[in-house]
């Protein structure tokens, strides 16, 4: 029973990934596209954090650790870095969408398109 | 290194220089005694008017017309696939991942 | 000097990074000083990469551990695994490093006069330096997570550079498309990294390679990584962003973004050869990469013939040339587990693919710069509106001819050398593939004949009577690349033996890469 409980986060991650892939493939509104990318990013971050869980492990805070054996906080470090990067990517994408909207008057991927072929 | 053993770019360079010299010699032996501003510098001796430079130049979209016409069954769908819509780009990516993963899993 | 060589891997990343954030400050006072700082920083980076390369060719691979007592100590004293950030520079990494640093330098020099016409020049140089950081970091890192970080640095700065001329709607669109595919590609890479960490609790490439099992999760991770980096290097059918982005990126940065995509090819090569090596099903993976390569070559070039926008035309050629590299590398991977075939033609195929990377970075960079020179002078990218430019822009014409002949594989140019290596080795693997490769080369020549004919020859058009040659720094930037092309063309043996073959040997030598980090563990 407990074994299958550990799989719940991974099921949630799979669901998030499927939702985000559906969004980025079908939604032509650029804002929605960015939402899809952010959901995908959250899914990946969630995945990294779930990997970091060790049952019975001690939190890696030096002053509070019960003994000197602690969980290696690599996934948490990875997630933080990935969140920071994600914020900057999202900000740049949204600012570009604003400019696309100003130039073309539309934020539909098909209607605002200038380059093709 | 068998690819590089039997040819030397220096030989080609030498022949290029030699040919350029020959071309230059031929060019310098051209007729120099002609009168500028007379009919001698016109393109057509028959007296045809020279067309507009715009019309003289073969534009890019006119080139290789026959090639595209012959291959229109290839070019039609290929150019149609380049829609320029970002969602389609991502659809190609995701479906290619799915296809490749299937191949790799089956072949082990 | 010795300590400079030891620290040069991190300095080659740190100096452009420092300069990137120094330029806004200096740019506040003087734009001349800012230009000098940019050029000096890139020149120093180039110098560091070159002395590092010299040392690597002489004495083998360099390991640099950040924060360790001694930089060469990869595994901490009481640990069995490398937990610190490790840079690992072998002949292949430094080979790519040289390409990136050289193209960045040429692009920066070229951009100086171009940027006089644009506003926001300081931010442009910051982004350009950050892109250099991203490329060199991606090539030098020995750690999968850092690979992701540098990939993101490269993507963000590349996208911002591509969309730099925000007054054009199409520039923003090109930048946005690049950013979206990069963001999704990078997330896919991060997911694959997570899969590795979940299984092995490791992130270091060498340590992972040592324990690689090729379970079905590893297979999934491999597919994700190949496809994510494959999309970043614009292999067909994931190539459609490339013409959109390359055609709108400002002068000088198009070659940079192109070389950045070659850095992603490096990541792909590194993962296939070093991380997986012979543990994977080499013939399946090899054939997947070969199919991607053949599709890229053929579809890239046939669509390129049809283009009438000069930069889109060149972007499709960039895709098609990447196909050659993938073909060479793919053949090498397919025979990786077979020592006889590897020695007979596999190594030549890999060398051909790697040699093609540097050749292509040079002539493709030159061609992109000539296309931008045309755009700079004429204000249009449309080949239908051009004509007779050889009368006004003599040097640009000569540079274009050099680049066009090199990319079409006309002997004695360098493109011919690497293509010949690919043809003859691929022919022994599968004759059909070699025939396709030659056909693609012919179509390349056809399409550059079209571009040359419509842009440079023909009568002088009245509307372009006042067009002049581009300013000197732009000519110098193109000249650097042209001189390098001629050098590579005249002495292919020297280049192949000094820098290409060591890179191939270090790629095949997976055990050497692992043991240099893991030591005796």
XYZ file of C-alpha atoms in Angstrom:
746
model
C 0.000 0.000 0.000
C 2.682 2.474 0.993
C 4.639 1.547 -2.118
C 1.772 2.582 -4.354
C 1.295 5.778 -2.327
C 4.782 6.853 -3.378
C 3.687 6.653 -6.989
C 0.913 9.241 -6.605
C 3.228 12.208 -7.262
C 4.463 10.548 -10.429
C 0.896 10.012 -11.623
C 0.206 13.684 -10.981
C 3.349 14.586 -12.945
C 2.237 12.417 -15.861
C -1.182 14.098 -15.794
C 0.405 17.557 -15.771
C 2.678 16.664 -18.670
C -0.212 15.332 -20.732
C -2.261 18.475 -20.003
C 0.608 20.768 -20.936
C 1.400 18.873 -24.137
C -2.263 19.066 -25.093
C -2.212 22.818 -24.497
C 0.977 23.559 -26.408
C -0.142 21.519 -29.401
C -3.754 22.620 -29.702
C -4.034 26.130 -28.227
C -3.153 28.752 -30.812
C -3.521 31.677 -28.421
C 0.026 32.620 -27.474
C -0.853 33.426 -23.856
C -2.337 29.961 -23.495
C 0.773 28.527 -25.111
C 2.885 30.185 -22.447
C 0.530 28.779 -19.799
C 1.143 25.327 -21.245
C 4.896 25.814 -21.073
C 4.638 26.969 -17.464
C 2.581 23.894 -16.591
C 5.208 21.695 -18.228
C 7.862 23.501 -16.221
C 5.924 22.947 -12.996
C 5.571 19.271 -13.867
C 9.323 18.931 -14.354
C 10.036 20.827 -11.128
C 7.537 18.631 -9.304
C 9.312 15.598 -10.751
C 12.687 16.789 -9.457
C 11.297 17.496 -5.996
C 9.600 14.093 -5.810
C 12.886 12.433 -6.690
C 14.501 14.155 -3.733
C 12.213 12.444 -1.225
C 13.915 9.805 0.893
C 11.661 8.069 3.399
C 13.042 8.590 6.886
C 15.742 10.959 5.664
C 16.915 13.949 7.701
C 16.396 17.459 6.323
C 19.752 18.906 5.253
C 19.776 21.873 7.645
C 23.098 21.675 9.449
C 22.034 23.164 12.756
C 18.811 21.160 13.016
C 19.926 17.756 11.789
C 19.466 15.021 14.391
C 22.680 13.335 13.333
C 25.337 14.123 10.794
C 23.736 11.900 8.142
C 21.470 14.031 5.951
C 19.770 13.840 2.577
C 21.886 15.338 -0.223
C 19.869 18.415 -1.224
C 20.737 18.249 -4.905
C 17.150 17.993 -6.276
C 16.084 20.996 -4.217
C 19.024 22.982 -5.568
C 18.148 21.892 -9.093
C 14.515 22.887 -8.626
C 15.402 26.328 -7.302
C 17.710 26.959 -10.249
C 15.103 25.688 -12.651
C 12.425 27.939 -11.115
C 14.662 30.989 -11.481
C 15.398 30.130 -15.089
C 11.712 29.456 -15.685
C 10.748 32.883 -14.394
C 13.132 34.629 -16.749
C 12.004 32.531 -19.712
C 8.357 33.243 -18.919
C 9.027 36.961 -18.515
C 10.847 37.137 -21.838
C 8.112 35.159 -23.588
C 5.352 37.377 -22.204
C 7.193 40.572 -23.125
C 7.656 39.251 -26.643
C 3.943 38.464 -26.800
C 3.183 42.066 -25.821
C 5.344 43.252 -28.716
C 3.712 40.791 -31.122
C 0.324 42.059 -29.978
C 1.394 45.658 -30.570
C 2.789 44.967 -34.008
C 0.153 42.680 -35.420
C -2.896 43.411 -33.281
C -3.372 39.736 -32.555
C -2.013 37.056 -30.265
C -3.194 34.111 -32.272
C -0.307 31.976 -33.480
C -1.852 31.711 -36.910
C -3.143 35.242 -37.388
C -0.066 37.016 -36.037
C 2.247 34.925 -38.191
C 4.472 36.795 -40.630
C 7.078 34.142 -41.397
C 6.292 30.943 -43.216
C 7.440 28.681 -46.050
C 43.066 9.388 -43.958
C 42.636 7.830 -47.366
C 40.397 10.751 -48.331
C 43.185 13.257 -48.176
C 46.071 11.205 -49.417
C 45.472 11.303 -53.146
C 44.590 14.906 -53.797
C 46.255 18.106 -52.849
C 44.532 21.464 -52.733
C 47.823 23.135 -53.620
C 47.738 21.516 -57.065
C 44.252 22.901 -57.585
C 45.361 26.310 -56.394
C 48.250 26.223 -58.845
C 45.960 25.324 -61.742
C 43.567 28.065 -60.690
C 46.344 30.642 -60.806
C 47.522 29.312 -64.168
C 44.030 29.473 -65.661
C 43.511 32.979 -64.293
C 46.715 34.066 -66.012
C 45.528 32.603 -69.311
C 42.183 34.357 -68.926
C 43.895 37.661 -68.136
C 46.115 37.344 -71.191
C 43.121 36.697 -73.415
C 41.287 39.601 -71.858
C 44.154 41.998 -72.438
C 44.334 41.061 -76.104
C 40.825 42.457 -76.638
C 40.055 45.314 -78.969
C 40.970 48.595 -77.328
C 40.528 51.012 -80.237
C 36.822 51.740 -80.143
C 35.009 55.051 -79.981
C 33.094 55.706 -76.806
C 29.630 57.169 -77.010
C 29.030 55.972 -80.558
C 27.089 52.964 -81.832
C 30.233 50.897 -81.201
C 29.409 50.624 -77.503
C 25.767 49.623 -78.071
C 24.840 46.049 -77.283
C 22.784 45.291 -80.389
C 24.301 46.056 -83.781
C 20.887 45.631 -85.392
C 19.743 48.776 -83.681
C 17.328 47.236 -81.221
C 16.704 49.385 -78.153
C 18.245 48.000 -74.973
C 15.430 46.982 -72.610
C 14.975 48.378 -69.134
C 17.537 46.920 -66.656
C 14.615 45.724 -64.496
C 13.400 43.603 -67.399
C 16.891 42.484 -68.383
C 17.574 40.733 -65.102
C 16.274 37.203 -64.468
C 14.612 37.421 -61.056
C 15.028 34.773 -58.387
C 11.500 33.429 -58.532
C 11.806 32.768 -62.271
C 14.807 30.512 -61.877
C 14.530 26.712 -62.057
C 10.890 26.951 -63.070
C 11.029 23.605 -64.850
C 12.577 21.916 -61.857
C 9.767 23.002 -59.564
C 7.140 22.191 -62.192
C 8.505 18.667 -62.594
C 8.654 18.098 -58.841
C 5.404 19.808 -57.905
C 4.049 16.646 -56.303
C 6.973 16.764 -53.918
C 7.023 20.514 -53.394
C 3.290 20.923 -52.848
C 3.019 18.907 -49.609
C 6.518 19.889 -48.423
C 5.882 23.592 -48.606
C 2.435 23.111 -47.136
C 3.976 21.432 -44.088
C 5.989 24.589 -43.351
C 3.039 26.401 -41.884
C 4.931 28.851 -39.698
C 2.599 28.125 -36.767
C 4.474 27.434 -33.556
C 1.979 24.768 -32.419
C 2.735 22.706 -35.508
C 6.453 22.861 -34.754
C 5.756 21.466 -31.293
C 3.434 18.812 -32.715
C 6.281 17.556 -34.915
C 8.575 17.493 -31.899
C 6.197 15.606 -29.609
C 5.141 13.097 -32.247
C 8.755 12.449 -33.220
C 9.622 11.775 -29.570
C 6.721 9.329 -29.356
C 7.693 7.558 -32.579
C 11.382 7.320 -31.691
C 10.641 6.111 -28.182
C 8.485 3.364 -29.660
C 11.267 2.307 -32.029
C 13.877 2.328 -29.272
C 11.679 0.381 -26.847
C 10.847 -2.275 -29.442
C 14.402 -2.739 -30.627
C 15.638 -2.752 -27.040
C 51.516 30.386 -17.361
C 50.985 26.897 -16.014
C 48.369 28.098 -13.537
C 46.715 30.099 -16.301
C 46.347 26.898 -18.301
C 44.949 25.062 -15.280
C 42.375 27.758 -14.625
C 41.598 28.538 -18.254
C 38.450 26.334 -18.473
C 36.623 28.426 -15.887
C 38.231 31.691 -17.015
C 36.981 31.134 -20.552
C 33.470 31.105 -19.092
C 33.979 33.735 -16.391
C 35.626 36.460 -18.459
C 32.845 36.873 -21.029
C 30.311 36.559 -18.206
C 31.993 39.349 -16.268
C 32.343 41.459 -19.391
C 28.660 40.879 -20.193
C 27.625 42.658 -17.017
C 30.447 45.188 -17.190
C 29.399 46.516 -20.595
C 26.174 48.212 -19.393
C 28.217 50.103 -16.814
C 30.949 51.169 -19.210
C 28.423 51.861 -21.954
C 26.931 54.575 -19.720
C 30.136 56.571 -20.064
C 31.499 55.831 -23.485
C 30.368 53.604 -26.302
C 33.895 53.424 -27.723
C 35.273 52.044 -24.463
C 32.401 49.560 -24.368
C 33.233 48.261 -27.847
C 36.856 47.876 -26.828
C 35.891 45.948 -23.675
C 33.745 43.579 -25.704
C 36.434 42.903 -28.281
C 39.149 42.521 -25.638
C 37.034 40.132 -23.564
C 36.322 37.953 -26.572
C 39.942 38.095 -27.701
C 41.081 37.012 -24.239
C 38.526 34.191 -24.294
C 39.838 33.089 -27.668
C 43.395 33.209 -26.343
C 42.478 31.149 -23.249
C 40.698 28.545 -25.348
C 43.677 28.341 -27.676
C 46.275 27.829 -24.943
C 43.964 25.302 -23.313
C 43.661 23.537 -26.658
C 47.414 23.465 -27.112
C 47.826 21.865 -23.717
C 45.036 19.348 -24.306
C 46.483 18.196 -27.622
C 49.837 17.795 -25.910
C 48.890 16.177 -22.618
C 45.259 15.083 -22.788
C 42.020 15.938 -21.077
C 41.574 18.664 -18.451
C 39.362 18.378 -15.398
C 38.495 21.481 -13.406
C 36.507 21.181 -10.192
C 34.979 24.333 -8.785
C 35.402 24.776 -5.056
C 37.773 21.853 -4.553
C 41.093 22.054 -2.745
C 42.840 21.314 -5.972
C 41.084 22.002 -9.287
C 42.054 18.635 -10.695
C 40.517 16.706 -7.801
C 37.097 15.730 -9.084
C 35.840 13.527 -6.253
C 35.838 14.992 -2.727
C 37.888 13.273 -0.070
C 35.176 11.248 1.685
C 32.846 10.779 -1.246
C 32.759 8.043 -3.808
C 31.084 10.265 -6.390
C 31.785 13.724 -7.796
C 29.304 16.091 -6.112
C 30.861 19.400 -7.063
C 30.531 21.312 -10.299
C 33.051 19.740 -12.628
C 34.227 21.146 -15.926
C 35.655 18.510 -18.164
C 37.434 19.626 -21.301
C 38.659 17.064 -23.772
C 39.824 17.449 -27.350
C 36.232 17.435 -28.641
C 35.052 20.102 -26.173
C 37.952 22.370 -26.866
C 37.500 21.877 -30.595
C 33.973 23.223 -30.245
C 35.272 25.914 -27.879
C 37.671 27.196 -30.528
C 34.853 27.405 -33.072
C 32.557 29.265 -30.671
C 35.196 31.724 -29.523
C 36.391 32.467 -33.060
C 32.934 33.012 -34.492
C 31.969 35.142 -31.494
C 35.013 37.344 -32.042
C 34.327 37.749 -35.761
C 30.642 38.432 -35.078
C 31.444 41.074 -32.454
C 33.840 42.902 -34.768
C 31.282 42.727 -37.560
C 28.547 44.049 -35.281
C 30.356 47.224 -34.254
C 29.481 49.290 -37.291
C 26.161 47.554 -37.677
C 25.125 48.583 -34.175
C 25.800 52.249 -34.889
C 22.488 52.205 -36.759
C 20.577 50.539 -33.935
C 19.553 51.707 -30.514
C 20.236 49.756 -27.349
C 23.709 48.710 -28.446
C 24.910 48.063 -24.913
C 22.257 45.436 -24.291
C 23.152 43.866 -27.601
C 26.732 43.295 -26.479
C 25.593 41.956 -23.111
C 23.456 39.390 -24.877
C 26.204 38.565 -27.352
C 28.663 37.889 -24.549
C 26.072 35.833 -22.658
C 25.501 33.744 -25.753
C 29.247 33.116 -25.881
C 29.149 32.088 -22.214
C 26.302 29.713 -22.935
C 28.098 28.062 -25.816
C 31.466 27.671 -24.149
C 29.867 26.518 -20.903
C 27.759 23.938 -22.705
C 30.889 22.633 -24.375
C 33.135 22.587 -21.340
C 30.821 21.225 -18.666
C 31.126 17.719 -17.325
C 27.807 17.776 -15.570
C 24.346 17.187 -16.992
C 22.561 19.775 -14.900
C 25.058 22.467 -15.854
C 24.467 21.446 -19.426
C 20.809 22.388 -18.870
C 21.758 25.710 -17.277
C 24.114 26.695 -20.064
C 21.547 25.537 -22.593
C 19.072 27.959 -21.002
C 21.602 30.817 -20.941
C 22.243 30.147 -24.613
C 18.536 29.970 -25.425
C 17.459 33.094 -23.551
C 20.253 35.279 -24.884
C 19.874 33.773 -28.352
C 16.147 34.450 -28.413
C 16.595 37.992 -27.165
C 19.255 38.575 -29.826
C 17.092 37.110 -32.586
C 14.243 39.416 -31.627
C 16.546 42.348 -30.975
C 15.207 44.647 -33.703
C 11.855 45.004 -32.028
C 10.649 47.543 -34.548
C 10.119 44.676 -37.010
C 7.149 42.416 -36.330
C 8.868 39.443 -37.936
C 11.958 39.834 -35.736
C 9.845 39.454 -32.598
C 8.097 36.475 -34.084
C 11.391 34.757 -34.945
C 12.740 35.388 -31.472
C 9.554 34.161 -29.846
C 9.533 30.930 -31.826
C 13.146 30.280 -30.902
C 12.402 30.931 -27.257
C 9.376 28.610 -27.191
C 11.134 25.672 -28.805
C 14.212 26.282 -26.631
C 12.156 26.435 -23.459
C 10.360 23.200 -24.261
C 13.543 21.521 -25.442
C 15.342 22.552 -22.261
C 12.486 21.284 -20.082
C 12.662 17.956 -21.883
C 16.408 17.885 -21.193
C 15.740 18.664 -17.535
C 13.201 15.848 -17.354
C 15.818 13.458 -18.751
C 18.320 14.728 -16.179
C 15.713 14.030 -13.507
C 15.359 10.467 -14.801
C 19.110 9.951 -14.405
C 19.131 11.416 -10.916
C 16.190 9.283 -9.885
C 17.926 6.124 -10.965
C 21.577 6.695 -10.137
C 21.646 9.723 -7.777
C 24.290 11.165 -10.061
C 24.586 14.116 -12.386
C 28.188 13.933 -13.513
C 28.519 12.613 -17.058
C 31.580 10.474 -16.362
C 30.135 9.003 -13.165
C 26.841 8.264 -14.911
C 28.593 6.699 -17.869
C 30.381 4.344 -15.516
C 27.155 2.926 -14.047
C 24.916 3.235 -17.106
C 22.578 0.239 -17.351
C 20.477 1.161 -20.377
C 17.218 0.325 -18.618
C 13.971 1.324 -20.309
C 14.041 4.600 -18.339
C 17.510 5.270 -19.729
C 16.169 4.547 -23.189
C 13.418 7.119 -22.644
C 15.967 9.635 -21.384
C 18.160 9.005 -24.421
C 15.261 9.581 -26.804
C 14.287 12.772 -24.969
C 17.851 14.089 -25.057
C 18.423 13.219 -28.720
C 15.166 14.836 -29.765
C 15.566 17.937 -27.578
C 19.071 18.626 -28.839
C 17.970 17.545 -32.303
C 15.320 20.232 -32.248
C 17.831 22.815 -31.060
C 20.145 21.955 -33.915
C 17.220 22.122 -36.359
C 17.128 18.619 -37.754
C 14.197 17.868 -40.029
C 11.263 17.610 -39.190
C 11.934 19.780 -36.132
C 13.684 22.442 -38.204
C 10.924 24.884 -39.002
C 11.914 27.418 -36.358
C 15.378 27.809 -37.870
C 14.563 29.813 -41.012
C 12.186 32.014 -39.017
C 14.839 32.781 -36.436
C 17.950 32.974 -38.605
C 16.286 35.203 -41.158
C 15.355 37.915 -38.664
C 18.365 37.864 -36.320
C 20.496 41.009 -36.642
C 23.850 41.028 -38.406
C 26.570 39.096 -36.758
C 24.277 37.216 -34.441
C 22.954 34.846 -37.081
C 26.292 32.989 -37.238
C 26.359 33.101 -33.441
C 22.922 31.511 -33.105
C 23.927 29.008 -35.735
C 27.101 28.087 -33.859
C 24.985 27.860 -30.694
C 22.931 25.205 -32.446
C 26.183 23.429 -33.276
C 26.968 23.506 -29.552
C 23.730 21.562 -29.117
C 25.024 19.104 -31.707
C 28.077 18.766 -29.490
C 25.814 17.978 -26.533
C 24.062 15.324 -28.633
C 27.405 13.796 -29.630
C 28.660 13.892 -26.068
C 25.576 12.130 -24.764
C 25.623 9.429 -27.420
C 29.329 8.690 -27.321
C 30.349 9.397 -23.753
C 27.247 9.033 -21.610
C 25.850 5.926 -23.324
C 28.672 4.640 -25.494
C 28.437 0.950 -26.268
C 25.849 0.254 -23.543
C 23.114 1.459 -25.867
C 21.792 -0.363 -28.904
C 24.228 1.397 -31.204
C 22.753 0.327 -34.515
C 19.218 1.516 -33.631
C 20.388 4.854 -32.263
C 22.847 5.240 -35.121
C 20.131 4.659 -37.677
C 17.783 7.107 -35.934
C 20.469 9.778 -36.199
C 21.253 8.790 -39.799
C 17.576 9.091 -40.753
C 17.378 12.514 -39.084
C 20.528 13.495 -40.957
C 19.346 12.297 -44.362
C 15.975 13.992 -43.914
C 17.723 17.218 -42.872
C 20.064 17.105 -45.850
C 17.452 16.376 -48.448
C 14.429 18.353 -47.269
C 16.636 21.244 -46.147
C 18.264 21.649 -49.524
C 15.172 21.096 -51.664
C 13.234 23.713 -49.714
C 16.239 26.033 -49.891
C 16.220 25.969 -53.693
C 12.676 27.307 -53.585
C 13.365 30.253 -51.248
C 13.521 33.821 -52.501
C 14.494 35.439 -49.187
C 18.284 35.307 -49.051
C 18.530 34.665 -45.326
C 15.828 32.010 -45.332
C 17.665 30.357 -48.198
C 20.832 30.282 -46.143
C 18.965 29.078 -43.070
C 17.655 26.082 -44.993
C 21.207 25.398 -46.141
C 22.304 25.504 -42.539
C 19.743 22.777 -41.828
C 20.914 20.772 -44.804
C 24.576 21.030 -43.772
C 23.735 19.882 -40.239
C 22.381 16.794 -41.966
C 25.885 15.950 -43.218
C 27.238 16.115 -39.691
C 24.412 13.950 -38.362
C 25.022 11.481 -41.185
C 28.732 11.201 -40.409
C 28.189 10.988 -36.668
C 25.273 8.563 -37.094
C 27.381 6.169 -39.169
C 30.050 6.375 -36.490
C 27.513 5.531 -33.766
C 26.002 2.692 -35.796
C 29.366 0.916 -35.982
C 30.577 1.978 -32.536
C 30.255 -1.533 -31.123
C 32.071 -3.111 -34.050
C 35.830 -2.423 -33.785
C 36.652 -3.660 -37.295
C 34.101 -1.446 -39.040
C 34.935 1.425 -36.694
C 38.582 1.309 -37.692
C 37.780 0.724 -41.372
C 35.382 3.612 -41.943
C 33.595 4.584 -38.705
C 36.382 6.851 -37.502
C 36.627 8.581 -40.867
C 32.877 9.143 -40.791
C 33.048 10.709 -37.320
C 36.074 12.804 -38.309
C 34.266 13.915 -41.441
C 31.225 14.923 -39.411
C 33.335 16.795 -36.868
C 35.459 18.449 -39.531
C 32.255 19.514 -41.233
C 31.183 21.309 -38.030
C 34.165 23.654 -38.150
C 34.083 24.094 -41.927
C 30.428 24.809 -41.814
C 30.698 27.256 -38.933
C 33.230 29.177 -41.018
C 31.573 29.286 -44.414
C 28.016 29.402 -43.135
C 29.047 32.224 -40.806
C 30.618 34.032 -43.756
C 27.537 33.534 -45.916
C 25.201 34.776 -43.198
C 27.421 37.838 -42.834
C 27.366 38.526 -46.579
C 23.578 38.176 -46.557
C 23.436 40.687 -43.732
C 25.780 42.978 -45.651
C 23.308 42.913 -48.537
C 20.469 43.676 -46.138
C 22.541 46.457 -44.571
C 23.161 48.111 -47.940
C 19.885 47.451 -49.727
C 17.386 47.289 -46.881
C 15.776 44.164 -48.286
C 16.288 40.427 -48.000
C 14.177 39.661 -51.043
C 16.263 38.181 -53.873
C 13.605 39.268 -56.363
C 14.411 42.899 -55.655
C 18.179 42.541 -55.947
C 20.483 42.611 -58.945
C 23.880 43.757 -60.152
C 25.325 44.119 -56.697
C 28.766 42.903 -57.806
C 29.194 46.374 -59.337
C 28.711 48.142 -56.015
C 30.004 45.660 -53.446
C 33.164 44.037 -54.777
C 34.532 42.587 -51.541
C 31.185 41.233 -50.413
C 30.870 39.533 -53.798
C 34.269 37.876 -53.421
C 33.393 36.726 -49.903
C 30.093 35.372 -51.153
C 31.828 33.440 -53.932
C 34.291 31.916 -51.458
C 31.508 30.900 -49.101
C 29.255 29.568 -51.865
C 32.009 27.464 -53.423
C 33.019 26.112 -50.022
C 29.489 25.149 -49.002
C 28.822 23.474 -52.351
C 31.872 21.269 -51.882
C 33.859 22.511 -54.871
C 37.476 21.401 -54.614
C 39.838 22.646 -53.267
C 37.650 24.366 -50.675
C 37.318 22.975 -47.179
C 33.698 21.914 -47.685
C 34.935 19.435 -50.264
C 37.434 17.862 -47.884
C 34.945 17.105 -45.140
C 32.275 16.037 -47.612
C 34.736 13.696 -49.296
C 35.528 12.123 -45.944
C 31.811 11.651 -45.321
C 31.100 10.302 -48.835
C 33.807 7.691 -48.874
C 33.166 6.393 -45.364
C 29.378 6.407 -45.722
C 29.721 4.633 -49.069
C 31.286 1.674 -47.302
C 28.420 1.683 -44.806
C 25.577 2.115 -47.275
C 26.107 3.326 -50.871
C 22.616 4.807 -51.152
C 23.291 7.280 -48.341
C 26.462 8.475 -50.074
C 24.549 8.983 -53.310
C 21.929 11.088 -51.499
C 24.703 13.130 -49.900
C 26.239 13.877 -53.305
C 22.858 14.782 -54.785
C 22.332 17.222 -51.932
C 25.698 18.780 -52.684
C 24.667 19.368 -56.298
C 21.394 20.960 -55.221
C 23.347 23.182 -52.830
C 25.422 24.450 -55.727
C 22.271 24.981 -57.780
C 20.649 27.049 -55.100
C 23.708 29.197 -54.493
C 23.989 29.744 -58.232
C 20.452 31.080 -58.039
C 21.285 33.367 -55.131
C 24.478 34.593 -56.793
C 22.835 35.165 -60.131
C 19.920 37.114 -58.775
C 21.786 39.183 -56.188
C 25.177 39.919 -57.687
C 25.059 39.583 -61.446
C 22.880 41.249 -64.031
C 22.628 44.874 -65.127
C 23.018 47.782 -62.718
C 19.564 48.526 -61.362
C 18.766 52.267 -61.289
C 17.344 52.213 -57.740
C 20.673 50.913 -56.338
C 23.001 53.380 -58.062
C 24.042 54.932 -54.759
C 24.635 51.687 -52.877
C 28.126 51.504 -51.454
C 30.317 48.777 -49.991
C 29.652 48.055 -46.307
C 31.885 49.741 -43.684
C 35.347 48.429 -42.827
C 34.634 46.556 -39.551
C 32.003 44.496 -41.341
C 34.537 43.681 -44.058
C 37.101 42.743 -41.394
C 34.615 40.423 -39.696
C 33.929 38.707 -43.010
C 37.605 38.773 -43.903
C 38.623 36.860 -40.769
C 36.272 34.033 -41.698
C 37.292 34.107 -45.373
C 40.991 33.881 -44.527
C 40.287 30.960 -42.203
C 38.327 29.209 -44.963
C 41.202 29.608 -47.393
C 43.658 28.354 -44.782
C 41.492 25.326 -43.990
C 41.130 24.687 -47.702
C 44.824 24.744 -48.490
C 46.012 22.666 -45.535
C 43.287 20.123 -44.779
C 45.771 17.461 -43.704
C 47.233 19.760 -41.097
C 43.823 20.684 -39.700
C 42.508 17.130 -39.703
C 45.589 15.751 -38.007
C 45.969 18.503 -35.408
C 42.434 19.232 -34.253
C 39.916 16.862 -35.817
C 41.493 13.471 -35.245
C 42.240 14.104 -31.543
C 38.584 15.092 -31.120
C 37.440 11.844 -32.765
C 39.835 9.770 -30.679
C 38.705 11.391 -27.455
C 35.052 10.798 -28.370
C 35.623 7.107 -28.980
C 37.758 6.772 -25.874
C 34.897 6.644 -23.372
C 36.976 4.847 -20.724
C 39.584 7.598 -20.752
C 36.935 10.245 -20.148
C 35.451 8.289 -17.239
C 38.725 7.457 -15.538
C 39.982 11.036 -15.660
C 37.119 12.132 -13.409
C 36.535 9.010 -11.373
C 40.206 8.237 -10.904
C 40.682 4.821 -9.405
C 37.162 4.554 -7.977
